[in-house]
PDB file of C-alpha atoms in Angstrom:
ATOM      1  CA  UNK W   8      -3.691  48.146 -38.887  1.00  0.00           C
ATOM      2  CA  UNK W   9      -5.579  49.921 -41.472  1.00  0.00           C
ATOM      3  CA  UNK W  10      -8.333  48.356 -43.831  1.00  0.00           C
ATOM      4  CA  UNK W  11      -9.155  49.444 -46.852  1.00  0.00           C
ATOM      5  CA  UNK W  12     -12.416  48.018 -46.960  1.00  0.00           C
ATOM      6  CA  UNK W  13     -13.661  49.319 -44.156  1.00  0.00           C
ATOM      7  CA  UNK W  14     -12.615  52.985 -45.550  1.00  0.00           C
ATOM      8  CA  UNK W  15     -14.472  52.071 -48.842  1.00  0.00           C
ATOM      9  CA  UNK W  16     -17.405  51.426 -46.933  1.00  0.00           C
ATOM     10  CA  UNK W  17     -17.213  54.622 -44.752  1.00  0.00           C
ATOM     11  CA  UNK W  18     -16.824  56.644 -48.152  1.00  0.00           C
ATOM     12  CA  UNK W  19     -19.927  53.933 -49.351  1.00  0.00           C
ATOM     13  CA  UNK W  20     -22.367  54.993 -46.251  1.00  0.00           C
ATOM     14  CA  UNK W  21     -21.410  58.946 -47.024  1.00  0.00           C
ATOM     15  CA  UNK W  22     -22.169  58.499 -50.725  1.00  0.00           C
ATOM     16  CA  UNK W  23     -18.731  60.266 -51.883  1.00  0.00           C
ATOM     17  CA  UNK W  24     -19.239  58.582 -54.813  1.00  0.00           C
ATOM     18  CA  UNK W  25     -16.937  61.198 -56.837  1.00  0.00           C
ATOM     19  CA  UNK W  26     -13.836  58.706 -54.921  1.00  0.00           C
ATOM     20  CA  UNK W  27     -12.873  56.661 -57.631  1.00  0.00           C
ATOM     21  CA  UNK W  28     -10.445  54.285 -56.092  1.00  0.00           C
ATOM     22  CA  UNK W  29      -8.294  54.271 -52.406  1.00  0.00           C
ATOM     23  CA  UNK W  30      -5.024  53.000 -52.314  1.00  0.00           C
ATOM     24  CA  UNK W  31      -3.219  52.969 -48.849  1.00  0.00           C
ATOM     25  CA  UNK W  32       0.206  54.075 -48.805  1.00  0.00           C
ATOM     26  CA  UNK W  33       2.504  51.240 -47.683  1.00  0.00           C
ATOM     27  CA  UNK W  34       5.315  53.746 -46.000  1.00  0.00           C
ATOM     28  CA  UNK W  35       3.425  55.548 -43.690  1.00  0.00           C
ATOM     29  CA  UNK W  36      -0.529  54.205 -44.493  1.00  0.00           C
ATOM     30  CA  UNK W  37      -1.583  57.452 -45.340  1.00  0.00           C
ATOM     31  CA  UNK W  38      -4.771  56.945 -47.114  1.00  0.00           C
ATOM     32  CA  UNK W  39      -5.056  58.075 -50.665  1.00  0.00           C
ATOM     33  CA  UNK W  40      -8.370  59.135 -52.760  1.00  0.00           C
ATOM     34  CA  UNK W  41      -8.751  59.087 -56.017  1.00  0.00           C
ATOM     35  CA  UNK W  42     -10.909  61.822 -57.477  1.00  0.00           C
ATOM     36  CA  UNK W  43     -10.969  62.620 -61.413  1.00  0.00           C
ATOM     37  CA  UNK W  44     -11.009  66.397 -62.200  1.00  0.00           C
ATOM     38  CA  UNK W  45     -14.610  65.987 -64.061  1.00  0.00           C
ATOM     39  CA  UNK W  46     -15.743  65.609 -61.222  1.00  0.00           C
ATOM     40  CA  UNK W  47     -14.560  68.888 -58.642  1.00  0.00           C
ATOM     41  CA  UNK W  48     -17.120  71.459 -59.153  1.00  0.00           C
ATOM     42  CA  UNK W  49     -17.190  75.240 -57.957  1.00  0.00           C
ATOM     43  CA  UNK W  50     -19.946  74.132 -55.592  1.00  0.00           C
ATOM     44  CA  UNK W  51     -20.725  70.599 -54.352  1.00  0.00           C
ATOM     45  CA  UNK W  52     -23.628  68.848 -56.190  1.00  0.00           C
ATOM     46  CA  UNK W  53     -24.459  65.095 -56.242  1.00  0.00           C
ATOM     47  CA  UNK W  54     -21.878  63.176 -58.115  1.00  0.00           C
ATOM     48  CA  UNK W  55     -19.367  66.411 -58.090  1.00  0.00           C
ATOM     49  CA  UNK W  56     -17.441  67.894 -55.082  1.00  0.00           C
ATOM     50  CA  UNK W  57     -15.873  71.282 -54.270  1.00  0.00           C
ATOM     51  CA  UNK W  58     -12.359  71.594 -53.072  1.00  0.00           C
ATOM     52  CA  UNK W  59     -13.377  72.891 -49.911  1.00  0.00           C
ATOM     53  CA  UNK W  60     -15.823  69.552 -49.670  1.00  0.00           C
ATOM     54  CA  UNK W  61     -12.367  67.272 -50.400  1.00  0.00           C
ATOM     55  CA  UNK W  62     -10.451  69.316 -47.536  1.00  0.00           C
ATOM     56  CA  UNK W  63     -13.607  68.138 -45.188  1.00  0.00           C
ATOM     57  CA  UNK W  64     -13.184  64.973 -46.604  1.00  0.00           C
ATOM     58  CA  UNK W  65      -9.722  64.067 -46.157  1.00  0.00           C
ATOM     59  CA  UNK W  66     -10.371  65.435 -42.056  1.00  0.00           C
ATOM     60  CA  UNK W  67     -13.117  63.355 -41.583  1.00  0.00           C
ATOM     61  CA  UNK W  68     -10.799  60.562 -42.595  1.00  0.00           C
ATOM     62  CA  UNK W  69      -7.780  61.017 -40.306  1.00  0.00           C
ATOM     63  CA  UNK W  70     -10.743  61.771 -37.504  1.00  0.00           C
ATOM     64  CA  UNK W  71     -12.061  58.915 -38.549  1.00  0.00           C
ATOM     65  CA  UNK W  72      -8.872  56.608 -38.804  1.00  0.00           C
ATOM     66  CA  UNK W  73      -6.452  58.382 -37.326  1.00  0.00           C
ATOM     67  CA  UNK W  74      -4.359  57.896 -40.561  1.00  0.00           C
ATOM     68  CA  UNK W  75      -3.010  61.064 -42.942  1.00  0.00           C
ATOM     69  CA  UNK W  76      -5.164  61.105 -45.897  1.00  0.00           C
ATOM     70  CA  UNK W  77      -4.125  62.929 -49.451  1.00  0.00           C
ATOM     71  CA  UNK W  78      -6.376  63.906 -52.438  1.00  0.00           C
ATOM     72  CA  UNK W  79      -5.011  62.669 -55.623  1.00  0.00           C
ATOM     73  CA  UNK W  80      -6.480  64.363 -58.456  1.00  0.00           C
ATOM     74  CA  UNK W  81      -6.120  62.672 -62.178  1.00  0.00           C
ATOM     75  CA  UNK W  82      -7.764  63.153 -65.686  1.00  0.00           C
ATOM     76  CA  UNK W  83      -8.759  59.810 -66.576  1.00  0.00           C
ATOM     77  CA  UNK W  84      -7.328  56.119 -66.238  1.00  0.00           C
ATOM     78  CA  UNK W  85      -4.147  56.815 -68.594  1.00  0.00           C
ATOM     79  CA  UNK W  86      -2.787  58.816 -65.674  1.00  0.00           C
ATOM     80  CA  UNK W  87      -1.961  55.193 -63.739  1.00  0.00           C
ATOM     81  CA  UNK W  88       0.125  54.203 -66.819  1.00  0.00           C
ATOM     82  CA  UNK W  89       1.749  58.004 -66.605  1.00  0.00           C
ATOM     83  CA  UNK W  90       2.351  57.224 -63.056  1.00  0.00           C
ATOM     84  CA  UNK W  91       4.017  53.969 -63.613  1.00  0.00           C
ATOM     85  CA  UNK W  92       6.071  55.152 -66.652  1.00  0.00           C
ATOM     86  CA  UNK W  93       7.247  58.070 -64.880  1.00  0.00           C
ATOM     87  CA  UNK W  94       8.195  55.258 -61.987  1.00  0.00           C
ATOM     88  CA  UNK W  95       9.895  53.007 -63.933  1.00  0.00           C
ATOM     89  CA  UNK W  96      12.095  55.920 -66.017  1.00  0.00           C
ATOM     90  CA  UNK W  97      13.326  56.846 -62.381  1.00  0.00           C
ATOM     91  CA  UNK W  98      13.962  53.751 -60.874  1.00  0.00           C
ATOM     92  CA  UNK W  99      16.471  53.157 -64.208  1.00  0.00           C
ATOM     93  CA  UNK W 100      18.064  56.112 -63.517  1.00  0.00           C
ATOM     94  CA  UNK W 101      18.519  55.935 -59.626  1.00  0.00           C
ATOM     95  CA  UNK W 102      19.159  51.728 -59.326  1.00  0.00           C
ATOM     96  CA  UNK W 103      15.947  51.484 -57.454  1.00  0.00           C
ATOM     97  CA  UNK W 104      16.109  53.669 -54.985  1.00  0.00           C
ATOM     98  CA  UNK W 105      12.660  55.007 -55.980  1.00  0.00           C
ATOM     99  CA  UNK W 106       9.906  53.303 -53.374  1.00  0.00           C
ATOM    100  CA  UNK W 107       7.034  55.172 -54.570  1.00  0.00           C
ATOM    101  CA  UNK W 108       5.672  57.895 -56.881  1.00  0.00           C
ATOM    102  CA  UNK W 109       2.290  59.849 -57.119  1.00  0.00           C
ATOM    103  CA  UNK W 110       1.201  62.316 -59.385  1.00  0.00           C
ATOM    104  CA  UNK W 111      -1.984  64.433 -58.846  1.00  0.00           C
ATOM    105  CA  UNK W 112      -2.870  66.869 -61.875  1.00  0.00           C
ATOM    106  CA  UNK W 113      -3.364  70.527 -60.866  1.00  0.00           C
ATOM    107  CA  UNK W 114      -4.621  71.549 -64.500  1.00  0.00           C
ATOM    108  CA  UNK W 115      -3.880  69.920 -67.392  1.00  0.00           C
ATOM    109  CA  UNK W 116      -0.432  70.780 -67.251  1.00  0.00           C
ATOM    110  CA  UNK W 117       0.849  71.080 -64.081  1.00  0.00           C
ATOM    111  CA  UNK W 118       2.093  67.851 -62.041  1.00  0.00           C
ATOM    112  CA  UNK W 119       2.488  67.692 -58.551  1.00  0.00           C
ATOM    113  CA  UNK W 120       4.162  65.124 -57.286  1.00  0.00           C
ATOM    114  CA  UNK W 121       4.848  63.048 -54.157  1.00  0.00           C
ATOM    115  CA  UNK W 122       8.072  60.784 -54.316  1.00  0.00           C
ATOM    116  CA  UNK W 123       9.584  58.068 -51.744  1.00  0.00           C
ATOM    117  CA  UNK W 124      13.040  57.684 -51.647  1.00  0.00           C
ATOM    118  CA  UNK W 125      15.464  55.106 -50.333  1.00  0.00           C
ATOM    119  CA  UNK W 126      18.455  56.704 -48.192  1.00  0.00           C
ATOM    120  CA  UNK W 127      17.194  60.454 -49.616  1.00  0.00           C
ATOM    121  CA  UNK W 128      19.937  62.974 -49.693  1.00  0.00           C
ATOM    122  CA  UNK W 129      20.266  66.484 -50.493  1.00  0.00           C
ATOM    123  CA  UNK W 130      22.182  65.622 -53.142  1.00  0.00           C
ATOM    124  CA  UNK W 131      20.077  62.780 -55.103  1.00  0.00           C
ATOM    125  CA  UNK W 132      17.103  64.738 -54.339  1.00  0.00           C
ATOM    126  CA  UNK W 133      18.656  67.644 -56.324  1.00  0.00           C
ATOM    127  CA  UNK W 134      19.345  65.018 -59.366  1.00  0.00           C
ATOM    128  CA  UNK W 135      15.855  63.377 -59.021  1.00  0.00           C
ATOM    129  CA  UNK W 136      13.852  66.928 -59.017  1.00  0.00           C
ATOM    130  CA  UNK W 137      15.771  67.684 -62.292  1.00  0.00           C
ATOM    131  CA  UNK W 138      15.729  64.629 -64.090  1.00  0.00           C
ATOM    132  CA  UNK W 139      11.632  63.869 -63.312  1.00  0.00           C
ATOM    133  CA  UNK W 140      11.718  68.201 -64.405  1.00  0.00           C
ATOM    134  CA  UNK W 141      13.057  66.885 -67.762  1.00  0.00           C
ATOM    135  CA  UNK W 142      11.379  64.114 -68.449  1.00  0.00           C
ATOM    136  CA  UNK W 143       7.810  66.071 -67.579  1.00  0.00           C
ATOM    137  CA  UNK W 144       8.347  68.529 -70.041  1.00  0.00           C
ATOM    138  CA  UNK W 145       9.485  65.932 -72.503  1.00  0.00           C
ATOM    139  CA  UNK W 146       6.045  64.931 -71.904  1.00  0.00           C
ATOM    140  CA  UNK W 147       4.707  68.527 -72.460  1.00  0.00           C
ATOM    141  CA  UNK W 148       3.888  68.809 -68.848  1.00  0.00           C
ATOM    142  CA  UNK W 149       5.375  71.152 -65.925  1.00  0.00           C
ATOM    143  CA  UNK W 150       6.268  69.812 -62.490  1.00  0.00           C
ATOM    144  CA  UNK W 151       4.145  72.169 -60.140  1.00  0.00           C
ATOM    145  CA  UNK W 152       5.016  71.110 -55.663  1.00  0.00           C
ATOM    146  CA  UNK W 153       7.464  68.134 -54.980  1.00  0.00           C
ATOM    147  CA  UNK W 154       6.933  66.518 -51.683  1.00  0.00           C
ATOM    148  CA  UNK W 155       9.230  63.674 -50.699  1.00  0.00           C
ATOM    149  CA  UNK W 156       9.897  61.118 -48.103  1.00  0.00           C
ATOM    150  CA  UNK W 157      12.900  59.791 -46.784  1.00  0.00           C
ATOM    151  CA  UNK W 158      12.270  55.489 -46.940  1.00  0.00           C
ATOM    152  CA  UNK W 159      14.134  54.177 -43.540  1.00  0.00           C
ATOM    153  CA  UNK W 160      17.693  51.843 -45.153  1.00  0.00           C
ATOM    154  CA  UNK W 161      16.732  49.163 -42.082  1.00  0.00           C
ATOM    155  CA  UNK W 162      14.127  46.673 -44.416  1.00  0.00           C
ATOM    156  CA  UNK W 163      14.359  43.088 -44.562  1.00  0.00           C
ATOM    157  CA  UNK W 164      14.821  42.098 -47.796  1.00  0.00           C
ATOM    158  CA  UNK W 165      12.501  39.307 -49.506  1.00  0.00           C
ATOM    159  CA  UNK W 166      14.908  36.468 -48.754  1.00  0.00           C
ATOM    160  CA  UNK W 167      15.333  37.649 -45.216  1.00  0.00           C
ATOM    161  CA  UNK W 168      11.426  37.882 -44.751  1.00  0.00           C
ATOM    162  CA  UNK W 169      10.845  34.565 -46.080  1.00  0.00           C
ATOM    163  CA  UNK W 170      13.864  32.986 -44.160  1.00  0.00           C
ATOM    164  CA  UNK W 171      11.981  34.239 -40.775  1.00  0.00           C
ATOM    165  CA  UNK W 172       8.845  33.008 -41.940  1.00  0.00           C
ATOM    166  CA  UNK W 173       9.932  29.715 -42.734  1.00  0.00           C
ATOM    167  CA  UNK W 174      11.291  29.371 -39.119  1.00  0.00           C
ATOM    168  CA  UNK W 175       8.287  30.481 -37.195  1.00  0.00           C
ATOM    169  CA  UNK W 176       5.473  28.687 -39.864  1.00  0.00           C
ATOM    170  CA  UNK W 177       2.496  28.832 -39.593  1.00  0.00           C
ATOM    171  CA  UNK W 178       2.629  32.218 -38.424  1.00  0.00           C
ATOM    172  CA  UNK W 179      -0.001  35.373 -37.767  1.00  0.00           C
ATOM    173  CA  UNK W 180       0.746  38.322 -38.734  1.00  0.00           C
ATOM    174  CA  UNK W 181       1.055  39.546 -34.878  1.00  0.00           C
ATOM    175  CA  UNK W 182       3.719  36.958 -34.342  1.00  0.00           C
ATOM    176  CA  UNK W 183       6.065  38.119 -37.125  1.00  0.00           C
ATOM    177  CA  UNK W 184       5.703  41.727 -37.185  1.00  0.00           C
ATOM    178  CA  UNK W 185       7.292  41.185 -33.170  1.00  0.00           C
ATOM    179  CA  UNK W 186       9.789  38.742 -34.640  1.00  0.00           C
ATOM    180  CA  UNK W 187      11.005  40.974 -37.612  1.00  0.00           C
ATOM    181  CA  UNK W 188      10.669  43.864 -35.546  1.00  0.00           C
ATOM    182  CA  UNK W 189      13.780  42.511 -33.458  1.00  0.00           C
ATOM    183  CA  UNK W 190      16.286  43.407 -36.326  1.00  0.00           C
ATOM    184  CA  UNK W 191      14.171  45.814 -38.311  1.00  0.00           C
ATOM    185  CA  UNK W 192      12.878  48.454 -36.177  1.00  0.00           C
ATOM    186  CA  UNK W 193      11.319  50.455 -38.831  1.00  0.00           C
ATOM    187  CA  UNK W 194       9.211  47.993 -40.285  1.00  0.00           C
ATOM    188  CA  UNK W 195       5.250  49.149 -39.540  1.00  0.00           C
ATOM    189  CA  UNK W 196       1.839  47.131 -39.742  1.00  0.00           C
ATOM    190  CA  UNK W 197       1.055  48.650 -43.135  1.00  0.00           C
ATOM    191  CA  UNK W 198       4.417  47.176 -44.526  1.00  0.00           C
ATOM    192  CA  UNK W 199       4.284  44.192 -43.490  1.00  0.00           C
ATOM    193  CA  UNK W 200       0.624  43.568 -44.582  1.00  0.00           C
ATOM    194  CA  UNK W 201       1.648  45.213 -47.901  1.00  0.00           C
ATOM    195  CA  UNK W 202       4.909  42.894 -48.771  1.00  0.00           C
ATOM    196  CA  UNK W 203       2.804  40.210 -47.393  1.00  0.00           C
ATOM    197  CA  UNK W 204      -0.029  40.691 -49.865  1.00  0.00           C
ATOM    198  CA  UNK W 205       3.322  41.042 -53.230  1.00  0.00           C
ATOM    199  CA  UNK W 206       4.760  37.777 -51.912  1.00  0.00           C
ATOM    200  CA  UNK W 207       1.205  35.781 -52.163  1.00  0.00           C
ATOM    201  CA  UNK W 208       0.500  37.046 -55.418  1.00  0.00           C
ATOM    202  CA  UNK W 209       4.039  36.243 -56.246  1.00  0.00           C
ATOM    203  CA  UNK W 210       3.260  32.767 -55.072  1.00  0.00           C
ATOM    204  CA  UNK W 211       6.176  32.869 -52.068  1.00  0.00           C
ATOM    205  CA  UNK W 212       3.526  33.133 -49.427  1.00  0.00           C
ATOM    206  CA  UNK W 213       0.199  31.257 -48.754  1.00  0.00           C
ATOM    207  CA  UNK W 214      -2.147  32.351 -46.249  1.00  0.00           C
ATOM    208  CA  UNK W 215      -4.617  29.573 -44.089  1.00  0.00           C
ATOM    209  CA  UNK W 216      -7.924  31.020 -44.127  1.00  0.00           C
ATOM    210  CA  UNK W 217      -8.768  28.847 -41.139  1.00  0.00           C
ATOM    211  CA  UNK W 218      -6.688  30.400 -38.677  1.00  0.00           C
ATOM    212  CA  UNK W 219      -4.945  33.569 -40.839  1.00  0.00           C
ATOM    213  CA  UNK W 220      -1.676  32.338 -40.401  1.00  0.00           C
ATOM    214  CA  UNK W 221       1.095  32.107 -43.558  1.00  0.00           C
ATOM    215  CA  UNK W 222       3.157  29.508 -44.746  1.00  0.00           C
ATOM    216  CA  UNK W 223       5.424  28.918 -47.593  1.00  0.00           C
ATOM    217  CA  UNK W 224       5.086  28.133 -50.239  1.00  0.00           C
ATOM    218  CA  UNK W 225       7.487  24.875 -52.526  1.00  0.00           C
ATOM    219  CA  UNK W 226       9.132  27.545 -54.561  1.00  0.00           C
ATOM    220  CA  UNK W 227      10.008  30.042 -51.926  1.00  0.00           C
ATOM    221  CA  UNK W 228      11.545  27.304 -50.081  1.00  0.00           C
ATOM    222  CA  UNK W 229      13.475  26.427 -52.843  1.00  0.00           C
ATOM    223  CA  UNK W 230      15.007  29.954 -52.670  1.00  0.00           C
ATOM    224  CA  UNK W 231      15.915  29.860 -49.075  1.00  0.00           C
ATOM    225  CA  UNK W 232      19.577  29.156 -48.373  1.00  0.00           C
ATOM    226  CA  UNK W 233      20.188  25.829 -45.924  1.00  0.00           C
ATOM    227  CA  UNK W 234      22.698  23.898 -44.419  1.00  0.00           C
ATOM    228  CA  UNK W 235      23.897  22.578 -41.452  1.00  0.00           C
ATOM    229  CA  UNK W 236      25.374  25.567 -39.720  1.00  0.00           C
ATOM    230  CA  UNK W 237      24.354  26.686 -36.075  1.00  0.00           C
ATOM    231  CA  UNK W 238      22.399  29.307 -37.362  1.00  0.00           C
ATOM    232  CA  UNK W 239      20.940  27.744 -40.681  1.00  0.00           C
ATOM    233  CA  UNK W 240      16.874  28.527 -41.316  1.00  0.00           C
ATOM    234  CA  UNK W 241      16.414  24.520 -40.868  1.00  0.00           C
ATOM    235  CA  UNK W 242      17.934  24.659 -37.214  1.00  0.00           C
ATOM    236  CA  UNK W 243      16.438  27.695 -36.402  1.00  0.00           C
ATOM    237  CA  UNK W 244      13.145  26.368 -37.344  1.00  0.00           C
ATOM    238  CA  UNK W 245      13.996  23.273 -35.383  1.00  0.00           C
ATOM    239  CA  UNK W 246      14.802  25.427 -32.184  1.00  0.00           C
ATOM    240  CA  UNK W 247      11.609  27.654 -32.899  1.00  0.00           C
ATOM    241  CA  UNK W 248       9.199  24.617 -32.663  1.00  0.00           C
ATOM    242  CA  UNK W 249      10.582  23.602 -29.690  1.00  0.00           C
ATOM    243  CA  UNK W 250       9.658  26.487 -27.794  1.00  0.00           C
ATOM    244  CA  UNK W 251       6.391  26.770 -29.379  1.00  0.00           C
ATOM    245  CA  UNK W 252       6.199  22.693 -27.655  1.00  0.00           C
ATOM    246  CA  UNK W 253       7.365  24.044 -24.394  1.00  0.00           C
TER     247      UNK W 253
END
């Protein structure tokens, strides 16, 4: 499992202070830097970098953490609202099958872009690539490379996350990423940590400090469906703490 902090502090100790923010990828935790274009320079100096000095950047950090790593390039801090506008315009159009967007700006025109798709076909790729075409140039910009990744259909949803934490409470994070794992085989470390981290800010999910286990919280068990069939979240629970017992 990948930590952020522990990247920021590499990037710290190597004084690549030209990185601007890192943001791990939930997907595939590829690790992505954040480097504004006033700061790439023909040749590195302190404070700037080179291109060539970002591609020896990005493989000292897959040496380093054995993760992918991408160079996102952007003007200033009004391409994070571009990036989430452009999101949310797709997402409206495609019912939320968009997981994830990234732009990176190869001048000031040109956008290059890396999308995440849920259930990607040829088809719906063909109708996103035109549609995110149109709405670039409505924006006086010009898409530039398209990279995209296909987002696996076998998730749990939020109810069905919470409804298997609420039978195994208090649980680590090693317990439940075996326990979801049973009936989602593509959930990964990174996604797990990463819904984790929405549903506590979303105040579904509280984690105990003392022993880094989560709970739920009153209003995510409010949400939870329960009854008294065999295979109700209260029974299971029952069942669960009885084996932790024995």
């Amino acid at each position: 499992m990948i930590n952020i902090d522990e990247i920021k502090s590499y990037l710290a100790n190597k004084k690549k202070t030209y990185v601007a923010d890192v943001r791990i990828r939930p997907s595939d935790e590829t690790v992505m830097l954040y480097v504004s274009q006033d700061r790439i320079s023909p040749k590195a100096h302190s404070g700037l970098a080179s291109l060539r000095q970002l591609n020896n950047l990005k493989k000292d950090i897959i040496q380093k953490f054995s993760r992918n790593a991408e160079v996102i390039l952007f003007q200033n801090d009004a391409q994070k609202e571009l990036e989430s506008g452009f999101y949310q315009i797709l997402n409206r159009k495609f019912g939320g099958q968009i997981v994830s967007l990234y732009i990176s700006f190869r001048n000031q025109s040109v956008v290059d872009a890396f999308i995440e798709v849920a259930n990607l076909t040829g088809q719906l790729q063909t109708e996103i690539s035109k549609h995110f075409s149109s709405v670039l140039e409505d924006a006086d910009f010009q898409l530039g490379s398209l990279s995209w990744r296909d987002s696996p259909a076998d998730l749990p949803t939020v109810i069905a996350l919470l409804r298997v934490i609420k039978v195994l409470q208090p649980v680590s994070i090693t317990e439940l990423i075996v326990e979801v794992q049973k009936s989602y085989s593509s959930v990964s470390d990174g996604w797990l940590n990463h819904k984790l981290d929405l549903l506590r800010k979303k105040g579904l999910v509280l984690r105990q400090k003392i022993n880094n286990t989560y709970v739920l919280s009153g209003e995510a068990l409010s949400v939870i469906p329960v009854g008294a069939r065999r295979n109700s979240s209260d029974i299971e629970r029952a069942l669960a703490l009885g084996r932790k017992k024995w």
